[in-house]
XYZ file of C-alpha atoms in Angstrom:
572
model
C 139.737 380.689 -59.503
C 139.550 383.137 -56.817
C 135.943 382.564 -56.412
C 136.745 378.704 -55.684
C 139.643 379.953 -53.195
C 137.003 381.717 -51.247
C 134.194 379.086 -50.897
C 137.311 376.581 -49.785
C 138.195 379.273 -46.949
C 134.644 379.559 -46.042
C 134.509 376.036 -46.306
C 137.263 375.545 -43.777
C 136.120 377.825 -41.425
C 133.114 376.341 -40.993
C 135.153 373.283 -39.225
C 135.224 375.262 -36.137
C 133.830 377.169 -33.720
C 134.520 379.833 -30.481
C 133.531 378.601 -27.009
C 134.190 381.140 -24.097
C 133.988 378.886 -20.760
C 133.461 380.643 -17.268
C 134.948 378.823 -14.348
C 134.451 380.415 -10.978
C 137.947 382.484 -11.011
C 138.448 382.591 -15.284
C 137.576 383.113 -18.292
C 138.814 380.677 -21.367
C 138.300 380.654 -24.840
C 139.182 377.720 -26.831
C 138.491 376.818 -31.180
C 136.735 373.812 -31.130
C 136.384 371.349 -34.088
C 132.701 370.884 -35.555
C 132.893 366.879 -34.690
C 133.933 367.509 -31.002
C 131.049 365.689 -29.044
C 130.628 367.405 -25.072
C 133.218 365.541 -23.876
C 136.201 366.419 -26.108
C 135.469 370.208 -25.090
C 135.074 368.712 -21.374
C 138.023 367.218 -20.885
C 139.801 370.151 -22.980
C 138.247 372.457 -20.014
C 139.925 369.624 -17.458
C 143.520 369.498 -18.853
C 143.491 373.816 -18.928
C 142.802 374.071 -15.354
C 144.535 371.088 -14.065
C 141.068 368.938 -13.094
C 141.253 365.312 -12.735
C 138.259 364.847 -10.700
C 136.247 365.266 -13.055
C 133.310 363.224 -11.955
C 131.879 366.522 -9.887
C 131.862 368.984 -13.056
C 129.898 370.139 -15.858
C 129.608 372.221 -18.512
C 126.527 374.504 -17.812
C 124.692 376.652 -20.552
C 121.394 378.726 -20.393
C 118.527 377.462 -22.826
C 115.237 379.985 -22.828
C 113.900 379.972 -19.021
C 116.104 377.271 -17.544
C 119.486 375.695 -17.356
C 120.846 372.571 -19.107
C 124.190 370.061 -19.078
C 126.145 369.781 -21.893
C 125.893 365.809 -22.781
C 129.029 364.186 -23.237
C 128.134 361.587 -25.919
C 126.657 363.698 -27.983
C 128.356 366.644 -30.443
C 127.821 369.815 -29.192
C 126.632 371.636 -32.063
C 123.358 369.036 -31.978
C 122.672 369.867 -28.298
C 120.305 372.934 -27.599
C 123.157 375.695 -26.875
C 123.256 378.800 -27.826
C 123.892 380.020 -31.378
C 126.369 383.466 -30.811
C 129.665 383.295 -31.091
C 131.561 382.437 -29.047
C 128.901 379.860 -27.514
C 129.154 380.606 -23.252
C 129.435 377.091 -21.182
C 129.867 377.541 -17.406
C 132.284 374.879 -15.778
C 130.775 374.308 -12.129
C 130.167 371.389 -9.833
C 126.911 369.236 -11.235
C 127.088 366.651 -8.099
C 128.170 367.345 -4.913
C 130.516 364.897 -2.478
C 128.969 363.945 1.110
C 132.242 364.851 3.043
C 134.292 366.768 1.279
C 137.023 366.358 3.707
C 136.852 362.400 2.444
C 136.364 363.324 -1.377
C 138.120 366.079 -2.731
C 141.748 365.088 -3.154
C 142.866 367.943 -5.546
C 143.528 371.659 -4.543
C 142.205 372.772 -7.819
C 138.839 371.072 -7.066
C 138.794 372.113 -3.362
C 139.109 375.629 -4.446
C 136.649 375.458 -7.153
C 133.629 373.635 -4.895
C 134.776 376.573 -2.507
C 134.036 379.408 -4.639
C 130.730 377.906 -6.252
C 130.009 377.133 -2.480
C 130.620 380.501 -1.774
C 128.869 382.569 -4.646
C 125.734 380.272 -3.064
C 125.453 381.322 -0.004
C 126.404 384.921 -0.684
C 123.268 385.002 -3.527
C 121.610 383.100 -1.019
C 120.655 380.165 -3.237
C 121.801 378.216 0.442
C 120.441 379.382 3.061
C 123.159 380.288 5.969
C 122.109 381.670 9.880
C 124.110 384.936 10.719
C 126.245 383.382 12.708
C 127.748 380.822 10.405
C 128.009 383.619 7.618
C 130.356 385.288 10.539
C 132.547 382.607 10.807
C 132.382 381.712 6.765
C 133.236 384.729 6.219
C 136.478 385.226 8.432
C 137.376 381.593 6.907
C 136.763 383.369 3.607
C 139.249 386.168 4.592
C 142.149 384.133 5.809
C 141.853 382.292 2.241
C 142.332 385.236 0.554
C 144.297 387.813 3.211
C 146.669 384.791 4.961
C 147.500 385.447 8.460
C 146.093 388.323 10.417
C 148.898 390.921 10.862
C 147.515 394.011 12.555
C 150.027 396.513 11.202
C 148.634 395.921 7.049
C 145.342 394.604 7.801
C 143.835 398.397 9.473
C 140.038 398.718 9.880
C 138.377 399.214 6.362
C 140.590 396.597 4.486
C 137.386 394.458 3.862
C 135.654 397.422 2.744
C 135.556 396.514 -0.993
C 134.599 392.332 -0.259
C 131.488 390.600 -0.530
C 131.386 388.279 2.434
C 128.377 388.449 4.156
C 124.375 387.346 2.538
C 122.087 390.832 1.996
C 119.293 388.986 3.900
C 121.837 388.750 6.863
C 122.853 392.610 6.718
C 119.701 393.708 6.451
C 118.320 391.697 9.354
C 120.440 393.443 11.978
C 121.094 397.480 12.603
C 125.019 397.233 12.201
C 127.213 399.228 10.476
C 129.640 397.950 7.638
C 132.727 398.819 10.331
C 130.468 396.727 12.933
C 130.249 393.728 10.811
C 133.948 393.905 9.803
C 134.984 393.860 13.385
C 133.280 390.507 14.283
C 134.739 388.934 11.372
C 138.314 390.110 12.058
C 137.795 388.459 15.430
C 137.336 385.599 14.281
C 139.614 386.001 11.525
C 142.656 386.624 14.138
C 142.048 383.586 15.186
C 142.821 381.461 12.294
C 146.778 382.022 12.242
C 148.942 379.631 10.493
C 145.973 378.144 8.327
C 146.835 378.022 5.167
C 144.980 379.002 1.804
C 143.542 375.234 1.113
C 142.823 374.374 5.098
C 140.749 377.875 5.267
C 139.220 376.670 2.083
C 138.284 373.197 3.523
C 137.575 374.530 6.525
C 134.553 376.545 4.811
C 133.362 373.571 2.890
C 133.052 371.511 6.123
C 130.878 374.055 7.392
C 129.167 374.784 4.465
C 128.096 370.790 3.827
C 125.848 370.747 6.969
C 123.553 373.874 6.103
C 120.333 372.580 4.875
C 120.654 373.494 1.097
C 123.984 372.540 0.559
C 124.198 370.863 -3.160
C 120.599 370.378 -3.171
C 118.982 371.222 -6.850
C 114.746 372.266 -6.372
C 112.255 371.312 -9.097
C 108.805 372.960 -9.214
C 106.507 369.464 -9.176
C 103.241 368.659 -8.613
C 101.680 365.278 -7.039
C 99.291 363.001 -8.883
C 96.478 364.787 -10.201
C 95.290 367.124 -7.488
C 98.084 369.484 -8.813
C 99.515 370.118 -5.443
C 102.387 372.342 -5.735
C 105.926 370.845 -4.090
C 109.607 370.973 -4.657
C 111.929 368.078 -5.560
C 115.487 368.261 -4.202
C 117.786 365.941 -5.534
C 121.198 365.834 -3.881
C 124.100 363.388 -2.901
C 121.777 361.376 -0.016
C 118.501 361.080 -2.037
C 115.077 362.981 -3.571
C 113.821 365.090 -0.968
C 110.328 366.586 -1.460
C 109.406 369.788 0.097
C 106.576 372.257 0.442
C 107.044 375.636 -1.962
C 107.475 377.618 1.456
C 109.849 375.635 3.229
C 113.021 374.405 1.178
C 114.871 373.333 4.958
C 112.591 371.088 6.138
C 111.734 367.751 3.432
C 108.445 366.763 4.138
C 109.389 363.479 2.640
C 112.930 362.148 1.908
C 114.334 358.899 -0.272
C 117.282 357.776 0.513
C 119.098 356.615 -2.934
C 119.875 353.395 -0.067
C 116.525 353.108 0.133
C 115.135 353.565 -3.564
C 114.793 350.313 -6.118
C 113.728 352.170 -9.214
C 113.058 355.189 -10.567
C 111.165 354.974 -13.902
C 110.087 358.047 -16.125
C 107.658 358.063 -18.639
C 106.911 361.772 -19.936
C 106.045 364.213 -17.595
C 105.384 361.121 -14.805
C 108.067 360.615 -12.564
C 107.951 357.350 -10.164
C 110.081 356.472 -7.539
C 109.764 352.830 -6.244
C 110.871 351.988 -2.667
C 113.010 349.418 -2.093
C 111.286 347.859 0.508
C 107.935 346.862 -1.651
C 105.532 347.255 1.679
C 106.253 351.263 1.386
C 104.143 352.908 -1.391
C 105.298 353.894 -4.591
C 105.614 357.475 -5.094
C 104.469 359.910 -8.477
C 105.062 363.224 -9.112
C 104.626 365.127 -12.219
C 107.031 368.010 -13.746
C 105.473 370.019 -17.152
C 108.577 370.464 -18.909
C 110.284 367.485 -20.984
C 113.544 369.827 -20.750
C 113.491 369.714 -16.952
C 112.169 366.187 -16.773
C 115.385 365.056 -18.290
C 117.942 367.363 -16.258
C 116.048 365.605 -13.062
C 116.538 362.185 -14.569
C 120.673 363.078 -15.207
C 120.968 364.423 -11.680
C 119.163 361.081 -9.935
C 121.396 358.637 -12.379
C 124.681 361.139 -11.347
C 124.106 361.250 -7.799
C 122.924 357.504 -7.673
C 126.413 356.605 -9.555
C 128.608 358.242 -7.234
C 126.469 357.213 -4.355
C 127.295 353.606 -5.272
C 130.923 354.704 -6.478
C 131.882 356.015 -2.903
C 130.930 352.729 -0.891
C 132.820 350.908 -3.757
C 136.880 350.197 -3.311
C 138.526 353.542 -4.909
C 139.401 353.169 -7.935
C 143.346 352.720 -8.837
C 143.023 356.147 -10.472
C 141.665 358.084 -7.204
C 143.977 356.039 -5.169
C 146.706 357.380 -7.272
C 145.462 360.702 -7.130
C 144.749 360.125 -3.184
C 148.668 359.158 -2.364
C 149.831 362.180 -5.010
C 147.622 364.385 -3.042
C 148.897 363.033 0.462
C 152.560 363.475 -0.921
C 151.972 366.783 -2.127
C 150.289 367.640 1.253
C 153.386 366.289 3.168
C 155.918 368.100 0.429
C 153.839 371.304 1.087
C 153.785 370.936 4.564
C 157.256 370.169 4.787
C 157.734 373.353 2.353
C 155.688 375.633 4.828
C 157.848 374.388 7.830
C 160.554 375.252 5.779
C 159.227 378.726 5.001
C 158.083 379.026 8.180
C 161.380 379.160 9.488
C 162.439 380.797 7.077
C 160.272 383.446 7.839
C 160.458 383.414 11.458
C 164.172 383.451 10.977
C 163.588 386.270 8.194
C 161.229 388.253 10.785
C 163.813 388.013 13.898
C 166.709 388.892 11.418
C 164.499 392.120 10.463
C 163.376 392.547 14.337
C 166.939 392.412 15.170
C 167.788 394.716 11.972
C 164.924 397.013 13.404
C 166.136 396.788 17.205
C 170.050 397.330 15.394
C 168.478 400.232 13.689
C 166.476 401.874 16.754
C 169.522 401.457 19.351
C 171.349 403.392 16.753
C 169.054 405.870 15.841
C 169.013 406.056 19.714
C 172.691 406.053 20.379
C 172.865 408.738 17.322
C 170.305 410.609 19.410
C 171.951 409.833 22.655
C 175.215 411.403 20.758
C 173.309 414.170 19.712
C 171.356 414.996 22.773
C 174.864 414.511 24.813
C 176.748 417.286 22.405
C 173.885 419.675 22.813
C 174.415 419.284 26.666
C 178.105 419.244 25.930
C 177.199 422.527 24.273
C 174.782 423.796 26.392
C 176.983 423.199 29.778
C 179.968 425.069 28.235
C 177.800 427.547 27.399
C 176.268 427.407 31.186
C 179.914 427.159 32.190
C 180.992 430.566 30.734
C 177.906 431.820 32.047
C 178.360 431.074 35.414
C 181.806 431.747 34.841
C 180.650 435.585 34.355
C 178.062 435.471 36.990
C 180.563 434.419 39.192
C 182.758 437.278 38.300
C 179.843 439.474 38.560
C 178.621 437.950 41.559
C 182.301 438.522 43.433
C 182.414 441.991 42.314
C 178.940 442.369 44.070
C 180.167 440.525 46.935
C 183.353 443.184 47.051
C 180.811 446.232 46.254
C 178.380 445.109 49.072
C 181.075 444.507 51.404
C 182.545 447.830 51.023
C 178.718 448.968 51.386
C 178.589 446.472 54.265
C 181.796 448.006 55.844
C 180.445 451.621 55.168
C 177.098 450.358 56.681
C 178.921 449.296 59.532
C 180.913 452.502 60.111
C 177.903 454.371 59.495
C 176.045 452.374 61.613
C 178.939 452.593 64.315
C 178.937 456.600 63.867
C 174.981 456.600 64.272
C 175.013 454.477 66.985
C 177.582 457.143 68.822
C 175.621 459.954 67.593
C 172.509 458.031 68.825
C 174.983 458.175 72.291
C 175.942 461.410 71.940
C 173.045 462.590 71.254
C 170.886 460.355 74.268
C 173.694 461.899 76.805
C 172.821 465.920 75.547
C 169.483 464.930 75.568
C 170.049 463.735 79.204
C 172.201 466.497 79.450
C 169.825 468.979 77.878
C 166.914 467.463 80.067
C 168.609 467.751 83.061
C 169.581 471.529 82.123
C 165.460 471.920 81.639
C 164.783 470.265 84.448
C 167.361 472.133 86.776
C 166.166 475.434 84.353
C 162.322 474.564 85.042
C 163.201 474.150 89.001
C 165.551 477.483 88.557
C 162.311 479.421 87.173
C 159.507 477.350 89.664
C 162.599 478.992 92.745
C 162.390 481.933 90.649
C 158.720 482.372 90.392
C 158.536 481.756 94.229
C 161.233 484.278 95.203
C 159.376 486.724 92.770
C 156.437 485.855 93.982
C 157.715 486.103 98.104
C 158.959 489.683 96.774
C 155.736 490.789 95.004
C 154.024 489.833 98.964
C 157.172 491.463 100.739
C 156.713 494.234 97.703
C 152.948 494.312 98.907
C 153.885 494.391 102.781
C 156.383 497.264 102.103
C 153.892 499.024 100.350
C 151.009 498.476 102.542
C 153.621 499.467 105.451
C 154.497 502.579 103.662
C 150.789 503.578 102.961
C 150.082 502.780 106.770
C 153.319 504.627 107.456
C 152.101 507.456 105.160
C 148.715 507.494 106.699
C 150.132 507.579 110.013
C 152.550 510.640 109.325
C 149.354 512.413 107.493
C 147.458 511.671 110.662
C 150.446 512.481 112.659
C 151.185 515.742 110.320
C 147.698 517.139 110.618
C 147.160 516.099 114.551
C 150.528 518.214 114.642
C 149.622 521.054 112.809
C 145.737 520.712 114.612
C 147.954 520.773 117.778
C 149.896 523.401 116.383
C 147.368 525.689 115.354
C 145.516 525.330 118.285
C 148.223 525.813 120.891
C 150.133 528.291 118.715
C 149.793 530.643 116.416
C 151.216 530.377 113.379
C 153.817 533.606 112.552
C 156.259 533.697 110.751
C 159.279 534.752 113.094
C 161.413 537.648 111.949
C 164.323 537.204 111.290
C 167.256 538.212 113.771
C 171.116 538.283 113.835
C 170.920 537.508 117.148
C 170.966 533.704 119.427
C 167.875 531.673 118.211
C 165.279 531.245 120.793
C 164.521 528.201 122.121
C 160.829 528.364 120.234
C 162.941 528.396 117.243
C 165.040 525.808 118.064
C 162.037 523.532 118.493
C 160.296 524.438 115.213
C 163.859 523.552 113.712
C 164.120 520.187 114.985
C 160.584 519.241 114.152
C 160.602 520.084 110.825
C 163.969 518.330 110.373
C 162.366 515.138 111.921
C 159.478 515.377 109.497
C 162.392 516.250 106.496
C 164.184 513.058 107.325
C 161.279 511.048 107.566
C 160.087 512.206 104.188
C 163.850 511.169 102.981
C 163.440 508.005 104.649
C 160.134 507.361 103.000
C 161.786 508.335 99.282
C 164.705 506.050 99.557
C 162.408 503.218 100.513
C 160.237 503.573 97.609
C 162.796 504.001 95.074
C 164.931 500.825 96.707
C 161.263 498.847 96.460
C 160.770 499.870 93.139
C 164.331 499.656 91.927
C 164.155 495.968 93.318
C 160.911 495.448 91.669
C 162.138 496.193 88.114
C 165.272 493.923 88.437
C 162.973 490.884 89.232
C 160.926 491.641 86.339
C 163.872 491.728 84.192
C 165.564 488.641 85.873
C 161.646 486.595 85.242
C 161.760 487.684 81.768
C 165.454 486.713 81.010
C 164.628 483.266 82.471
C 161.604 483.055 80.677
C 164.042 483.656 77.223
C 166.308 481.386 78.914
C 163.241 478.598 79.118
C 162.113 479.131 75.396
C 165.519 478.467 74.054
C 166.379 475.683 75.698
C 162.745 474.052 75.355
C 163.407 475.232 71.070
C 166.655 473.510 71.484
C 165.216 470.330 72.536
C 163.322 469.525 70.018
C 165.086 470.555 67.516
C 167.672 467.757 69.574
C 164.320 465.314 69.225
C 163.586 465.598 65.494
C 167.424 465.372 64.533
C 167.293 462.131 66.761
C 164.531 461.157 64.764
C 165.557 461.660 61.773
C 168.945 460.193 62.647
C 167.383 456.680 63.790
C 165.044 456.847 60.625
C 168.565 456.906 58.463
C 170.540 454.712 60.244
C 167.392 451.930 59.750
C 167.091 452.748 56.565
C 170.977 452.429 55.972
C 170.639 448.748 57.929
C 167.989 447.838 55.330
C 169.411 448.809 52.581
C 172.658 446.977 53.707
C 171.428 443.832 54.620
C 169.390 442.971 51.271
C 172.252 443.749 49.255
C 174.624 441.655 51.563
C 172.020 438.749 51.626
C 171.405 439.518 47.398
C 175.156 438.785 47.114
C 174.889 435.609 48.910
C 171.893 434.255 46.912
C 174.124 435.066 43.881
């Protein structure tokens, strides 16, 4: 019994099975039924994401060495996918439109053709110039980053994104900052685009590059095994050489094609105009023989499909789309002033906010001056007390100054008038001694006369004393006479009188010498008491000269001094 229970659960597990599908920006996993043919899981994939255009997508899986489509008529357990579990489909665009601007009505689909797009050109699998990656790339950004707003977007936000091809960094010397800048440049220039315009404005651009939605084939023509490539895409079959996949060396036009017929590894493609000839290629593998034959019948179907009248379906789709653009648009106006109304509410909650911070720092600021010019006020409050009791102190010192100065200035008189005085009394003294000197001097020659006189006189009276006694002795003798009682003799009386002529003229002679010399010792002692006299006075004058000196040196100094201070108290 519980054997049997077992075998039915294995039994009924073995309805189903895990598929893990991969769209561009997902992952999904869904429990499919064993009988589910590639469509059921298809349209499954669809009605998750939201697809209705369907027409453009796949369901990719890897088999050995090359890719494959998951066929919708047939189960998918009898195709060639893988056997782990969960089986791996990728959900990507198989056919590609001509404008997508024209074609793709849905968001959903825009943004999916935009990523595959994308992932393209950045594994370069489509070949982009530097330029146009530049301006993809900022297109890129503003899809994912909205507007540009300096403040959040700093350099290095792009730091961590893939924009740019590695065959387009490499090529030029820039730095990863470099390359950020140019895109930001262009990137500030795509304000107010939304997220689906920036993604359709990419796909515009993208759709004229060379490689857009072209699939290559290795092929080889006729028999000569000359290597080419077979691009199949939304105009036609394009055959190029291995080395060039930008330039077709030969292009059908799927306007221009009749028939295309394959028979094993021969492909042949029949112009419609039967005067052109018929081209053959050849391709080695059956596997890829029949992916090229399902692109050319896809592409060739929706080539016919768009110059057909949409279908009531896509013209559904195509007014829902146009409504929802209009509701959006509406919505962003709406939002847009919402947000404008939103950002001037904030910039007048941020200007509300700074005047008060600044009146709170005006306030501030003000009772710090408040503080500081009370403070400044008491200060200069005490200065000024200080500053008049200077003022007193230095004019009291001004006023003693001046009194001093006053009392200088009449010493200064004083002492100029004993100066004069005192000069005066050295001059008259100096003209005293000069009268002095010549009286001494007139007495030293009368002195001199005197004495030559008296020598002549002595001479003479020698001369005359021994021509007297010569006379004497000659004429008489000499005796001495005896004395008597009786009448002198008149001999005698003339010896008398002679000798008391020559006794008074020696008396004569005496007093004359003595008077001479008496008068010569009081004019040496009047010389030398002028000559005291003329030192003391000439001692007191200087003495008068250096006190006058010294006096004017003080009384400047004392008119310094007094000045600074009085001009001090004025600064203060």
């Amino acid at each position: 019994m519980f054997t049997m229970s077992i075998l039915g659960l294995k039994k009924k597990q073995a309805k189903t099975f895990k598929v893990k599908v991969s769209t561009m920006d997902a992952e999904m996993e869904f429990s499919c039924e064993v009988k589910w043919k590639g469509k059921d899981l298809f349209d499954l994939v669809c009605r998750t994401i939201g697809l209705r255009e369907t027409w453009f997508f796949g369901l990719r899986y890897t088999v050995k060495d090359t890719y494959a489509w998951l066929k919708p008529d047939k189960r998918v357990l009898d195709q060639e996918v893988p056997k782990d579990s969960p089986i791996t489909f990728h959900f990507l665009a198989k056919f590609f439109p001509e404008k997508v601007e024209d074609e793709l009505v849905q968001e959903i689909t825009q943004h999916l053709f935009f990523l595959q797009v994308k992932k393209q050109i950045l594994d370069e699998e489509i070949f982009c110039s530097p330029e146009a990656s530049v301006l993809l790339a900022s297109y890129a950004v503003q899809a994912k980053y909205g507007d540009y707003d300096p403040n959040f977007h700093k350099p290095g936000f792009l730091a961590q994104d893939e924009l740019l091809p590695k065959r387009v960094l490499m090529q030029y010397q820039m730095t990863p900052d470099m390359w950020e800048e140019k895109i930001t440049a262009w990137y500030a220039e795509h304000r107010n685009i939304t997220r689906d315009e920036a993604e359709m404005e990419y796909l515009k651009i993208a759709q004229d590059l060379e490689m857009y939605g072209v699939s290559y084939f290795s092929i080889t023509q006729n028999k000569r095994d000359t290597e080419l490539l077979l691009g199949v895409d939304a105009q036609g079959l394009h055959i190029y050489s291995p080395s060039n996949k930008l330039s077709p060396n030969k292009s059908f036009p799927w306007s221009g094609i009749r028939n295309i017929s394959y028979s094993e590894k021969e492909f042949t493609i029949k112009p419609l105009d039967k005067k052109k000839e018929v081209f053959k290629f050849y391709s080695s593998q059956l596997r890829v023989n029949k992916l090229i034959l399902q692109l050319c019948i896809g592409n060739h179907d929706l080539f016919m499909r768009r110059r057909k009248v949409d279908s009531i379906e896509v013209q559904q789709m195509k007014a829902q789309a146009k409504e929802e653009k209009a509701r959006k648009k509406v919505e962003r106006q709406i939002l847009a002033r919402e947000k404008q109304m939103r950002e001037e509410a904030e910039r007048a909650k941020e200007e509300m906010e700074h005047r008060l911070f600044q009146l709170q720092d005006e306030a501030r600021m003000a009772n710090d001056a408040l503080l500081r010019s009370e403070e400044t006020a008491d200060l200069l409050a005490e200065k000024a007390q200080i500053a008049e009791e200077e003022a007193k102190l230095l004019a009291h010192k001004a006023a003693e100054a001046e009194q001093e100065r006053q009392r200088l200035e009449v010493t200064a008189l004083k002492t100029k008038e004993e100066k004069r005085l005192m000069e005066q009394k050295m001059r008259e003294a100096e003209q005293l001694a000069v009268k002095l000197v010549e009286q001494s001097e007139r007495r030293l020659k009368e002195a001199d006369h005197l004495k030559q006189d008296l020598n002549e006189a002595k001479d003479a009276e020698r001369r005359a004393k021994q021509k007297l006694l010569e006379i004497t002795k000659s004429t008489y003798p000499v005796m001495l006479p005896p004395p008597s009682t009786g009448p002198e003799s008149p001999d005698r009386t003339v010896d008398m009188a002679s000798s008391i002529r020559m006794d008074f003229k020696n008396s004569d002679m005496k007093r004359l010498s003595m008077e001479i010399e008496r008068e010569r010792l009081e004019y040496m002692e009047k010389s030398k008491h002028l000559q005291d006299q003329l030192k003391e006075l000439k001692s007191e004058i200087e003495s008068l000269k250096l006190e006058e000196q010294h006096q004017a040196g003080l009384y400047s100094l004392r008119s310094y001094f007094g000045v600074s201070r009085i001009y001090s108290a004025g600064v203060h």
